[in-house]
Short mmCIF file of C-alpha atoms in Angstrom, two decimals:
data_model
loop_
_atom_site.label_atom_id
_atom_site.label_comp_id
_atom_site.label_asym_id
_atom_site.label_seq_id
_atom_site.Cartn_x
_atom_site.Cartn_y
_atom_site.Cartn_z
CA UNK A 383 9.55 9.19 6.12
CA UNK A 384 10.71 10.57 2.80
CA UNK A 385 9.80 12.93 -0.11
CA UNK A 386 10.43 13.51 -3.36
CA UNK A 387 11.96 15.75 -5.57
CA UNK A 388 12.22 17.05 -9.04
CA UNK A 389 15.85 16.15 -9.32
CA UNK A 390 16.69 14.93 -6.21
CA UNK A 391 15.09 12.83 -3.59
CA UNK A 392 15.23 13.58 0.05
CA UNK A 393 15.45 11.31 3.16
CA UNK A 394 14.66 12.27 6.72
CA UNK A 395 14.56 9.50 9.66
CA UNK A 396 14.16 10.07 13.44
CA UNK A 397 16.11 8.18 15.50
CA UNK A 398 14.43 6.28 18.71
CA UNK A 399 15.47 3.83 21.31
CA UNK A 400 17.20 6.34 23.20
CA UNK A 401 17.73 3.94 26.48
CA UNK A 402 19.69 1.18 24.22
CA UNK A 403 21.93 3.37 22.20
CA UNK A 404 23.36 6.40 21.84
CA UNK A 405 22.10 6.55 18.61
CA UNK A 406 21.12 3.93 15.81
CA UNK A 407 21.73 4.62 12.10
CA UNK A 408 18.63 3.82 10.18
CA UNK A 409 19.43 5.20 7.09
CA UNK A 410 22.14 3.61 5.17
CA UNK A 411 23.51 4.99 1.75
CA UNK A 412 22.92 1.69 -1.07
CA UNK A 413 24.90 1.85 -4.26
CA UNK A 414 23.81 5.42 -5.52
CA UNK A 415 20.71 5.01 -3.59
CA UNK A 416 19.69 5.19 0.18
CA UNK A 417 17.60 2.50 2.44
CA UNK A 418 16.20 3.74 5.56
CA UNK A 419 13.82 1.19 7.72
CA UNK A 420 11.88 1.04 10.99
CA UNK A 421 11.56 -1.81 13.01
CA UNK A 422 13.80 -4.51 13.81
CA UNK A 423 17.31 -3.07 13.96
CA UNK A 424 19.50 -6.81 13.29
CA UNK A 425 16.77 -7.45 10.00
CA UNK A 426 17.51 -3.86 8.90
CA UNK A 427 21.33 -4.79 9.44
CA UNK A 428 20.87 -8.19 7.34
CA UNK A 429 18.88 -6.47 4.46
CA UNK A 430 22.03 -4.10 4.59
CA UNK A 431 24.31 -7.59 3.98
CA UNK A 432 22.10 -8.98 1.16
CA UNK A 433 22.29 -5.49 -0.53
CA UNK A 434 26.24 -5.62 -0.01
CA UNK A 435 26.34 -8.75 -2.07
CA UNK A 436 24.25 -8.05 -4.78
CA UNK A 437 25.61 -4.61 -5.46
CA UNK A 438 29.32 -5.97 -5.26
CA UNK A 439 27.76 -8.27 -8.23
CA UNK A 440 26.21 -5.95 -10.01
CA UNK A 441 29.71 -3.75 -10.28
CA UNK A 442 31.76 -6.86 -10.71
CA UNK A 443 30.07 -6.63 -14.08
CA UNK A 444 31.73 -3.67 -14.74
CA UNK A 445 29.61 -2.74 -17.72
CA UNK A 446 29.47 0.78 -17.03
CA UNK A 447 25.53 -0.10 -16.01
CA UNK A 448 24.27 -0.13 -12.34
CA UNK A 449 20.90 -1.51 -10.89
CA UNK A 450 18.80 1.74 -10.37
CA UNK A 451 16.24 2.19 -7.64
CA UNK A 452 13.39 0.54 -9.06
CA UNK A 453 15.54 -2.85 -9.42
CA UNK A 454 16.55 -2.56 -5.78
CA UNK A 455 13.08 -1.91 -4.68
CA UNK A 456 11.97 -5.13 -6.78
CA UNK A 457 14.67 -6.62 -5.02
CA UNK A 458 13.90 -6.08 -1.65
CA UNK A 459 10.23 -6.50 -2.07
CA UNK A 460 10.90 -10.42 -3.85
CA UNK A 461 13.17 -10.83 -0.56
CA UNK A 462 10.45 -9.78 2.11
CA UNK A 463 7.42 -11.63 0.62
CA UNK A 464 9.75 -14.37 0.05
CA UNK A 465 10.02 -14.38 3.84
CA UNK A 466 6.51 -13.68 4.57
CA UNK A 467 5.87 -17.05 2.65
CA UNK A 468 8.07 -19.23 4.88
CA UNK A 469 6.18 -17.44 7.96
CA UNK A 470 9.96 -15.57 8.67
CA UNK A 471 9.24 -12.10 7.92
CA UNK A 472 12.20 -9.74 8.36
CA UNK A 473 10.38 -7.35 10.64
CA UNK A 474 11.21 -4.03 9.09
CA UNK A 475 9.28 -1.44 6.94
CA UNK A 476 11.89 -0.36 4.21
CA UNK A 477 11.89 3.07 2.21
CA UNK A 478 14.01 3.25 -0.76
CA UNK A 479 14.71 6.28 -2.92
CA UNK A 480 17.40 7.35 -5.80
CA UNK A 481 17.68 8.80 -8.50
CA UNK A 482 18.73 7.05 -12.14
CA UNK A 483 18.85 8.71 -15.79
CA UNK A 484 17.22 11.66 -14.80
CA UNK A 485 13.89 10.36 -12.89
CA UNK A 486 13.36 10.22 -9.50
CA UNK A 487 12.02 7.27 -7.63
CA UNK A 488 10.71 6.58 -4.14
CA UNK A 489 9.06 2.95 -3.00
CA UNK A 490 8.38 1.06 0.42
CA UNK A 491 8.06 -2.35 1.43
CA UNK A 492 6.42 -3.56 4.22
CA UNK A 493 7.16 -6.86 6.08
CA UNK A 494 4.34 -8.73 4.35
CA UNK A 495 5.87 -7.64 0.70
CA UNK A 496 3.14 -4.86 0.64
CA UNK A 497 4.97 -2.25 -1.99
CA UNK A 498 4.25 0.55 -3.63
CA UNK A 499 5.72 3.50 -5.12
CA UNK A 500 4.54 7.28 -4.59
CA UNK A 501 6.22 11.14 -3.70
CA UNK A 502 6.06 10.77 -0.56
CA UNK A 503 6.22 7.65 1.92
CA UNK A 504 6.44 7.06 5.68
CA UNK A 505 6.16 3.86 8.53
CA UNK A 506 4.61 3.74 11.67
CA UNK A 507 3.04 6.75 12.98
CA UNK A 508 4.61 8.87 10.14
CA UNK A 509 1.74 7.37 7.88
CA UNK A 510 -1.48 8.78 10.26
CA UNK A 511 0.39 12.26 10.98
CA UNK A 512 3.16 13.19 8.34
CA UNK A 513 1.53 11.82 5.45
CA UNK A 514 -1.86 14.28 5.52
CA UNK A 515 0.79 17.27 5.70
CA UNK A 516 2.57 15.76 2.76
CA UNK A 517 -0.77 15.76 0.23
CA UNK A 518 -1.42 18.99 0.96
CA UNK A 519 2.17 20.44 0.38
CA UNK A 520 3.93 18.34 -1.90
CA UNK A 521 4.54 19.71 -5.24
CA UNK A 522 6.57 18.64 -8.35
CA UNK A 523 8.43 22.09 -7.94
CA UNK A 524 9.50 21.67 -4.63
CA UNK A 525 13.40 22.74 -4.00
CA UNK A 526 15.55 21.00 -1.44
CA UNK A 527 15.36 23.69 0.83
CA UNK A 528 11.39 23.68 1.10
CA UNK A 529 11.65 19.54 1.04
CA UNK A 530 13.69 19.78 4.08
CA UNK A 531 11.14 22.48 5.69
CA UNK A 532 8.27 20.27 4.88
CA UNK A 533 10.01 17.51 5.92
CA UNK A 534 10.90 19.42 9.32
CA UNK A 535 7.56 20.26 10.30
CA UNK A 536 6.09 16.50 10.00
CA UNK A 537 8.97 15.28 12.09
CA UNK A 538 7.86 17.82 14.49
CA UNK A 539 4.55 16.95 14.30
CA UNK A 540 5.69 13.22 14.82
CA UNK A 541 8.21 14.65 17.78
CA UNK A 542 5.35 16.22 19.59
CA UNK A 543 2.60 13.13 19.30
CA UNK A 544 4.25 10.22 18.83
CA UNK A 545 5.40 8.91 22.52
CA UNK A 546 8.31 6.96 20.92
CA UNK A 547 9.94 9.57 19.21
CA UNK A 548 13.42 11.20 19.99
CA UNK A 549 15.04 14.74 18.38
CA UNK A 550 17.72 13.92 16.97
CA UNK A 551 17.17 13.19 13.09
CA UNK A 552 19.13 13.01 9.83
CA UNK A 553 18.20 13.81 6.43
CA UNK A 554 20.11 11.97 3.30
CA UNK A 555 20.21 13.92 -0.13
CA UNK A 556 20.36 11.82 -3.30
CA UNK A 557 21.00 12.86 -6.74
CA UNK A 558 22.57 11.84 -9.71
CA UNK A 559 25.77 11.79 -8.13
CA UNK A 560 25.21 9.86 -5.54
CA UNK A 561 23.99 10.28 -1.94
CA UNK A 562 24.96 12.57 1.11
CA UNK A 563 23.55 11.73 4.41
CA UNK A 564 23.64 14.80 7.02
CA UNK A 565 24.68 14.52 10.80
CA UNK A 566 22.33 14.24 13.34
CA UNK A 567 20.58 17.28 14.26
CA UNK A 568 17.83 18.26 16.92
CA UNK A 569 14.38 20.42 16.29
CA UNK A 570 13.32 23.47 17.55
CA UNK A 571 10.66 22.59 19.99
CA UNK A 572 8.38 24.87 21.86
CA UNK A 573 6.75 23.24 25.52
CA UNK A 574 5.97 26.46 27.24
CA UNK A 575 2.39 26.02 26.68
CA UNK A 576 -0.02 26.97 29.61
CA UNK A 577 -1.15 23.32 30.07
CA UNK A 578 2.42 22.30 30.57
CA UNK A 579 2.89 24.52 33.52
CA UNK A 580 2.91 22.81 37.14
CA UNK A 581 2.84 19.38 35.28
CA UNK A 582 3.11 18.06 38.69
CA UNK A 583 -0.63 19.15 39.53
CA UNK A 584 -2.63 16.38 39.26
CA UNK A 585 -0.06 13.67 40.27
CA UNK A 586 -2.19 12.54 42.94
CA UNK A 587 -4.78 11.33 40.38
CA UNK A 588 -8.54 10.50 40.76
CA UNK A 589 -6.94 8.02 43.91
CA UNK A 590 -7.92 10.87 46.70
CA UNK A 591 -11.65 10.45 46.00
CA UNK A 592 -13.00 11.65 49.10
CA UNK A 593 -17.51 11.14 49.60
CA UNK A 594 -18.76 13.61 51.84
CA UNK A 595 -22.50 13.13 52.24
CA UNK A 596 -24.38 13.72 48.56
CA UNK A 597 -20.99 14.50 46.44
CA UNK A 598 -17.93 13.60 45.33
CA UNK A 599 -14.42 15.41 45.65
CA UNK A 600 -11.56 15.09 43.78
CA UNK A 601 -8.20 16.65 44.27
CA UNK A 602 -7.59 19.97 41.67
CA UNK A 603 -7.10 18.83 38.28
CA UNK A 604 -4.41 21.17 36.40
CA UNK A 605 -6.50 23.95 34.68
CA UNK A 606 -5.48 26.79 32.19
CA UNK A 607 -3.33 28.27 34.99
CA UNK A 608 -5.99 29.28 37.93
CA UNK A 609 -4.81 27.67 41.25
CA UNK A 610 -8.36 27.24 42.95
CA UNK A 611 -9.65 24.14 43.31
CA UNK A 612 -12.57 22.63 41.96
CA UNK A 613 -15.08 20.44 43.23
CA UNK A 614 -17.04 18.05 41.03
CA UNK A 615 -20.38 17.28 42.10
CA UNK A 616 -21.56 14.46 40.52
CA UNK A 617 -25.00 14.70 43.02
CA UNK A 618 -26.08 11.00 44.11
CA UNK A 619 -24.51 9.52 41.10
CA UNK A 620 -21.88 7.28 42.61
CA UNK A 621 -21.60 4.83 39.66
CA UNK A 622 -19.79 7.07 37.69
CA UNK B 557 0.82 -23.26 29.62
CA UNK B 558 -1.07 -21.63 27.04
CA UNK B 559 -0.35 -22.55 23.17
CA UNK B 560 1.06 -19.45 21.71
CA UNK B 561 -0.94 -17.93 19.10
CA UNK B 562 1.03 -16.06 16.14
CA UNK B 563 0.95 -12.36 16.64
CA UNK B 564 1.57 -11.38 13.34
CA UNK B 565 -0.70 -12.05 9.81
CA UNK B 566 1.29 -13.12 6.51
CA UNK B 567 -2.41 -11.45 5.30
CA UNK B 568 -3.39 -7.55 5.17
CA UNK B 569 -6.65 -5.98 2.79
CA UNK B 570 -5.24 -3.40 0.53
CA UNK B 571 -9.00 -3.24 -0.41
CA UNK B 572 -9.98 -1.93 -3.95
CA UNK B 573 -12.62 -2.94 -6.55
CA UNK B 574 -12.79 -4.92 -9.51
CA UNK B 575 -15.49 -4.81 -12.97
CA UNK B 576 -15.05 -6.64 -16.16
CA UNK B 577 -18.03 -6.35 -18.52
CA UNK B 578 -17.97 -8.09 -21.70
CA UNK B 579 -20.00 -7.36 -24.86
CA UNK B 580 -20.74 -8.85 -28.28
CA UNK B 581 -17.18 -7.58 -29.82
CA UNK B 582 -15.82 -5.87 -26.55
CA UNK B 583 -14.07 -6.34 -23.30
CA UNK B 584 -14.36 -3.34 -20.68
CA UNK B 585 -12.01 -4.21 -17.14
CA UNK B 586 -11.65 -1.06 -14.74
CA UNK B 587 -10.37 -0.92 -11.01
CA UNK B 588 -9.93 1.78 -8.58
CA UNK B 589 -6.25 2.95 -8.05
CA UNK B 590 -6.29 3.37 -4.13
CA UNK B 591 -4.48 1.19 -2.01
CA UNK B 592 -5.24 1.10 1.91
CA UNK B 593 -4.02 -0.43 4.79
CA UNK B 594 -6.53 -0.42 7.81
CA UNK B 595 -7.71 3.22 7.88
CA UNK B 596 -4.95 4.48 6.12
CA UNK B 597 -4.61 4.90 2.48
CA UNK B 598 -0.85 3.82 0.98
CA UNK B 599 -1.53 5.60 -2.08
CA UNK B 600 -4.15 6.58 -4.44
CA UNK B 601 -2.20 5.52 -7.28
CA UNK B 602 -1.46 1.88 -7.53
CA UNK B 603 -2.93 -0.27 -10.90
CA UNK B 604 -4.44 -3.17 -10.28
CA UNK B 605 -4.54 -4.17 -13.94
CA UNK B 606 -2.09 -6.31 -15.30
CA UNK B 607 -2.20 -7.28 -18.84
CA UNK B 608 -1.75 -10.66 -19.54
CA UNK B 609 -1.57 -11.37 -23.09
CA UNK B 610 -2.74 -9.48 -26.39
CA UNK B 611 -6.75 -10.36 -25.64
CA UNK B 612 -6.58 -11.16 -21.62
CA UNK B 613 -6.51 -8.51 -19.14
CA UNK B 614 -6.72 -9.44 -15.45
CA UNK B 615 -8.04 -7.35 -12.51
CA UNK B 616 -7.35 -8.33 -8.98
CA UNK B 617 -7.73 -6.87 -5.66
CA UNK B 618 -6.92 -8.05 -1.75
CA UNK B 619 -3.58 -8.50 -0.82
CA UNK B 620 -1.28 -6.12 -2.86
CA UNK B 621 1.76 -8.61 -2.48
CA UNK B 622 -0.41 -12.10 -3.14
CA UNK B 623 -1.57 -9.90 -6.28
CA UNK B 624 1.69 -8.61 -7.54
CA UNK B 625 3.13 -12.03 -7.05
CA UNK B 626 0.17 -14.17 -8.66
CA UNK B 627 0.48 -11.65 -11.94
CA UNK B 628 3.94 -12.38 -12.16
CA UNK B 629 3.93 -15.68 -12.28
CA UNK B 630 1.24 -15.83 -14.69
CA UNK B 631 3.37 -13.41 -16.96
CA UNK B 632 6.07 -15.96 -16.29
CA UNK B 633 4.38 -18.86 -17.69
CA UNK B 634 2.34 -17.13 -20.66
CA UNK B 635 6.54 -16.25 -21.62
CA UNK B 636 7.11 -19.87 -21.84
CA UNK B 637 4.32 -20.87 -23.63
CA UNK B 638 5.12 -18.31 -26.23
CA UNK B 639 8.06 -19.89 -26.56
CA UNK B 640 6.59 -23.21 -27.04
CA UNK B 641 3.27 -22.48 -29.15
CA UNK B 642 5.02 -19.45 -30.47
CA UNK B 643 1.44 -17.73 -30.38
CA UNK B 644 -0.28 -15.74 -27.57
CA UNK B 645 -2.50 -17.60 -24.98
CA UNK B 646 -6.06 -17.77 -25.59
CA UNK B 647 -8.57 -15.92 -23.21
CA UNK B 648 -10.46 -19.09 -21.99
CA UNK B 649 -6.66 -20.68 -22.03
CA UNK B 650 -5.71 -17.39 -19.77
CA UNK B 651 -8.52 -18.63 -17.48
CA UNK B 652 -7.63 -22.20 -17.05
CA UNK B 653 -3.89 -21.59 -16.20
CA UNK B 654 -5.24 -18.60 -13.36
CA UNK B 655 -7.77 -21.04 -11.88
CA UNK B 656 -4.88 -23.73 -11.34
CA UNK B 657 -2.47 -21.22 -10.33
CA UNK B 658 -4.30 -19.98 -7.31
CA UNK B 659 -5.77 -23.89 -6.53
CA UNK B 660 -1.78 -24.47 -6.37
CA UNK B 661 -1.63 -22.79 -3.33
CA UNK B 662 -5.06 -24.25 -1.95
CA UNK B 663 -3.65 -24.53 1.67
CA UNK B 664 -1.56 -20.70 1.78
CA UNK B 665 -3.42 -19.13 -0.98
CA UNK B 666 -3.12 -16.40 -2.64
CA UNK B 667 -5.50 -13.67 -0.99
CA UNK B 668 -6.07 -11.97 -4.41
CA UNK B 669 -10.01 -11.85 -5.71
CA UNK B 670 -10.07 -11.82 -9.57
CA UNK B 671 -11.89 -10.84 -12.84
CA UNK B 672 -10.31 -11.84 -16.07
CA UNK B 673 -11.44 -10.05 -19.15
CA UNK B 674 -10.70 -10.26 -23.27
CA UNK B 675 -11.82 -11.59 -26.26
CA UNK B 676 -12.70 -14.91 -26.72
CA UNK B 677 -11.15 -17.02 -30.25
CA UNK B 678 -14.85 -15.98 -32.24
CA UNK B 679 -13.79 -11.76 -31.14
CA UNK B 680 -16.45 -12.02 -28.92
CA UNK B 681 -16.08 -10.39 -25.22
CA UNK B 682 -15.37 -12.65 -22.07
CA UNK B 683 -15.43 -11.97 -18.59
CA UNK B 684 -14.17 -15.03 -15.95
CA UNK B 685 -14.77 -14.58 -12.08
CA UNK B 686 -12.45 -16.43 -9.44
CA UNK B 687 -12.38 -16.78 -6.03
CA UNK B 688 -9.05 -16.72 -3.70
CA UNK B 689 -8.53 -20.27 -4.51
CA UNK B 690 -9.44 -20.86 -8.05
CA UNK B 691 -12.83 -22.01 -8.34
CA UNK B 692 -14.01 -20.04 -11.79
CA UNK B 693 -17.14 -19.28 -14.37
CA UNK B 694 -17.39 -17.38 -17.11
CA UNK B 695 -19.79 -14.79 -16.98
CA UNK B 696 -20.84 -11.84 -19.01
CA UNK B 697 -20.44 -9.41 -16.28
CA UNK B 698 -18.42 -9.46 -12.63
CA UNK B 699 -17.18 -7.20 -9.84
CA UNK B 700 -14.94 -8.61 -7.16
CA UNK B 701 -13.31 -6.49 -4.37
CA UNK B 702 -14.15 -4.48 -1.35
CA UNK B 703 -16.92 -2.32 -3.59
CA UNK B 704 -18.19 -5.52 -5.23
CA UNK B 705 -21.14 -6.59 -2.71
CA UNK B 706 -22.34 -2.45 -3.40
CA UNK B 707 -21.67 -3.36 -8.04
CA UNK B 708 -22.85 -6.71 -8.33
CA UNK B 709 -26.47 -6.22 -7.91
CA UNK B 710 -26.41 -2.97 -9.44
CA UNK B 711 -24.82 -4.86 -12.51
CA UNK B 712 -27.20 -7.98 -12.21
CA UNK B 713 -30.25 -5.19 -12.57
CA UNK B 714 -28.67 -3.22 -15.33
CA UNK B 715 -27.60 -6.26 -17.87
CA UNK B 716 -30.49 -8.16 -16.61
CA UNK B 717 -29.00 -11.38 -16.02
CA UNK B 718 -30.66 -14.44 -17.43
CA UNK B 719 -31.41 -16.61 -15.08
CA UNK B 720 -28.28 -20.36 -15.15
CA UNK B 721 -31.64 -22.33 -15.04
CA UNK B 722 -32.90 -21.16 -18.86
CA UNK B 723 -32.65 -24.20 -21.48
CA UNK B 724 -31.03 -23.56 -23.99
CA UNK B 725 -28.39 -21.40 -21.98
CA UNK B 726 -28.73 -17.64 -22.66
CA UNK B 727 -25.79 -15.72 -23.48
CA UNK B 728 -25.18 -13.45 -20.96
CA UNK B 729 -23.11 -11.04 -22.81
CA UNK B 730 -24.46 -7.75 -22.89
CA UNK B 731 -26.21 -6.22 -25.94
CA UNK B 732 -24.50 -2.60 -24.83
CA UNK B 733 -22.73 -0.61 -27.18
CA UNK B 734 -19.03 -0.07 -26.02
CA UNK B 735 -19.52 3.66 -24.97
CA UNK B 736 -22.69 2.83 -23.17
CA UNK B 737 -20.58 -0.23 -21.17
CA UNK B 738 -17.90 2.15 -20.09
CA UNK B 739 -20.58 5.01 -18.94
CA UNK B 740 -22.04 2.09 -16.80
CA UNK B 741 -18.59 0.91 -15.50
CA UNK B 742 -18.20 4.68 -14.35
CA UNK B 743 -21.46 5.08 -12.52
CA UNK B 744 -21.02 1.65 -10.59
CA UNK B 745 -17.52 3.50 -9.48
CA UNK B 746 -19.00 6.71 -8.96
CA UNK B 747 -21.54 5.25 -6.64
CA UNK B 748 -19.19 2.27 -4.83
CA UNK B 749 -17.15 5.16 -3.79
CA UNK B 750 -19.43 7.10 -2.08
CA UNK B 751 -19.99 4.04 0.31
CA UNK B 752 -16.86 2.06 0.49
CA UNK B 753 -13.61 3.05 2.06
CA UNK B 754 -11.59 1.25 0.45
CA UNK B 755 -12.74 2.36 -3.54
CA UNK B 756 -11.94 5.98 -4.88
CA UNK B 757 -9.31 8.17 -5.34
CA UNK B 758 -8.96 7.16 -9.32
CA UNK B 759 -10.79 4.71 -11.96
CA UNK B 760 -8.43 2.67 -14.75
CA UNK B 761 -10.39 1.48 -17.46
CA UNK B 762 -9.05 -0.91 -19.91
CA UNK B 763 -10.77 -1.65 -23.19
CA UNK B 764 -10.35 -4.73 -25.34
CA UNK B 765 -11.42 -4.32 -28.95
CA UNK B 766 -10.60 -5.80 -32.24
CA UNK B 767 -9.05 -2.86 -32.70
CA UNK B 768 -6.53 -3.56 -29.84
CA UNK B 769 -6.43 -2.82 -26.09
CA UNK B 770 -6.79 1.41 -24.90
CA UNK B 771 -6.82 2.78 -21.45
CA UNK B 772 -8.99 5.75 -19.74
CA UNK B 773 -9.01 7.30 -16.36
CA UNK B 774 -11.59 8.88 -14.43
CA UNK B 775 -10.91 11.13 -10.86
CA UNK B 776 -13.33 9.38 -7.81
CA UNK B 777 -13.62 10.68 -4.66
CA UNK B 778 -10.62 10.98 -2.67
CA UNK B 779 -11.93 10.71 0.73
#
């Protein structure tokens, strides 16, 4: 998921599949620009390959000229629908950003060639949580700092409700010069809600259902922190 | 054993609306500017106009890809024959070469629904309607898109339509004046987005005179 700047355009990727690695890059610095993709880690690593080649072209030129973001983006978009088309996609959504002769530039690709170019951009889960928070706050005006706050408090967001997610993210910078990519880092995460207490409560389930003459029982659900148990009597319904 | 069935579409609906109108010295195309995916919207800036030559302007909406693809290889070929004819292509010219473009790809087509709009050789406005794989009229009015089903009749009331059986054929270009073609453009927007999903967020208009080709925006509803 990524947002914009006024001068500078800001990357920020979690990092997931904890149980296969100890951590997978998914952000890769292009050129003067950055990649970052979700989805199929060995397509992301090809893209990377196909990028190799046609930025060792484009400085072979050595014409003192370099293919800016929206080229690559065009780029990547001809080489996924290109795939789509022999029913081969390279399973990966793909967000792009850099920065060339001043303006800023940010643009996705889906597997299916789907592309577009906006302020802000996400995949997955990042589009149905992160993006909403994104309308509302992005501004032209926004500094790096506050990018990387805003940025922050999706990835929380995503941290918190999406089951897939892990903490440990990185954010890449890219300007002018060129592109920095941070090191990992983790979020500040707060569990100690009520509701999180004694998650073991309920582990029995709804399989104890116990039918003593007009009502049902079920074992004590986990409540807002009272330990007495409660019955629910569902009367002679017995088809609930 | 089972046969296995693909689990992924080369297909998605990145929804959006489509109106060309054409009058007695005027062409008016407009489009929304939202692109969705599902229930999610991608952006609510994305033109679905493409300009094809000096007097043919071409409106599509469905697949976003299949779209962006489709107008550039139409761009493609109107290059070439510039080179050849070293003139511009011709409206109804416009409309042949986009009705055998898409039947090219009859059996993987391109999922793009289209309205072409310009200026006929006499100045006089023209509006061609496609489907996905080619088959084409030309008409003096058309809406194609997610919103169309809610414009169409709205349109077919408003220009009153004369009916394909009349003989001699009855021009169905509208008698409108240009501002009063671009008011009705905006209320067929205003009203397809109160209903449809997948139309809001922004209008494009594109006008086609004989005094050349202008542009004008107008804010829809952005839920």
């Amino acid at each position: 998921m990524s947002v914009s700047l006024s001068d500078a355009s800001i990357y920020r990727f979690l990092w997931v599949y904890p149980a296969l690695q100890e951590s997978v890059e998914r952000m890769k610095p292009v050129g003067k620009h950055s990649l970052g993709a979700s989805g199929e880690i060995s397509d992301f690593q090809e893209i990377l390959r196909y990028l190799d080649e046609l930025i060792l072209y484009d400085n072979m030129w050595d014409d003192g000229n370099s293919l800016g973001p929206k080229e690559v983006h065009n780029y990547l978009t001809r080489v996924m629908y290109n795939r789509r088309n022999k029913f081969n996609p390279l399973w990966n959504s793909l967000v792009l950003g850099g920065v060339k002769n001043g303006q800023k530039y940010l643009g996705m690709v889906s597997m299916i060639g789907v592309h577009f170019e906006d302020n802000h951009v996400a995949t997955g889960f990042g589009n149905h949580l992160a993006r909403p928070i994104l309308r509302d706050e992005w501004h032209e005006n926004l500094s790096f700092e506050d990018g990387v706050k805003l940025l922050e408090k999706c990835m929380r967001v995503l941290l918190y409700r999406d089951r897939s997610a892990v903490n440990k993210l990185q954010i890449a910078k890219i300007t002018e010069e060129g592109v920095t990519i941070s090191q990992p880092y983790a979020l500040k995460t707060f569990w100690n809600f009520a509701a999180f207490q004694n998650p073991t409560v309920g582990a029995e389930g709804s399989w104890k259902v116990t039918i003593t003459g007009d009502s049902l029982s079920l074992p004590p659900s986990p409540t807002m922190g009272d330990s007495s148990s409660t019955v629910i009597d569902y009367g002679n319904r017995l088809d609930i | 054993m089972t046969k296995q069935q693909a689990n992924w579409s080369p297909y998605d609906n990145n929804g959006g609306t489509c109106v060309a109108i054409a009058g007695a010295n005027y062409c008016v195309i407009a489009a929304d500017t939202r692109m969705s995916t599902g229930y999610s919207i991608l952006t609510r800036d994305y033109s679905k106009i493409c300009k094809l030559a000096d007097k043919s302007v071409m409106a599509s909406s469905g697949f976003q890809a299949d779209v962006r693809a489709l107008q550039k290889v139409l761009a493609a070929r109107h290059l070439i024959y510039q080179h050849q004819h070293n003139k511009q292509m011709s409206c109804p010219a416009m409309a042949q070469l986009l009705s055998n473009t898409l039947y090219y790809k009859r059996f993987f087509p391109y999922y793009a629904f289209n309205v072409l709009g310009g200026l006929d050789n006499e100045g006089k406005g023209c509006v061609f309607t496609y489907d996905a794989v080619g088959s084409y009229e030309r008409v003096g009015y058309s809406s194609q898109g997610s919103g169309s089903t809610l414009i169409m009749p709205f349109l077919d009331n408003q220009l009153k339509s004369p009916s394909p059986l009349l003989l001699p054929a009855k021009d169905a270009v509208t008698p409108l004046s240009e501002p009063e073609a671009i008011d009705l453009v905006k209320t067929c927007f205003a009203s397809a987005t109160e209903r449809d999903i997948y139309t809001g967020d922004k209008l494009e208009i594109v006008v086609l005179n004989a005094a050349g080709i202008r542009s004008e925006y107008m804010e829809l509803r952005k839920d």
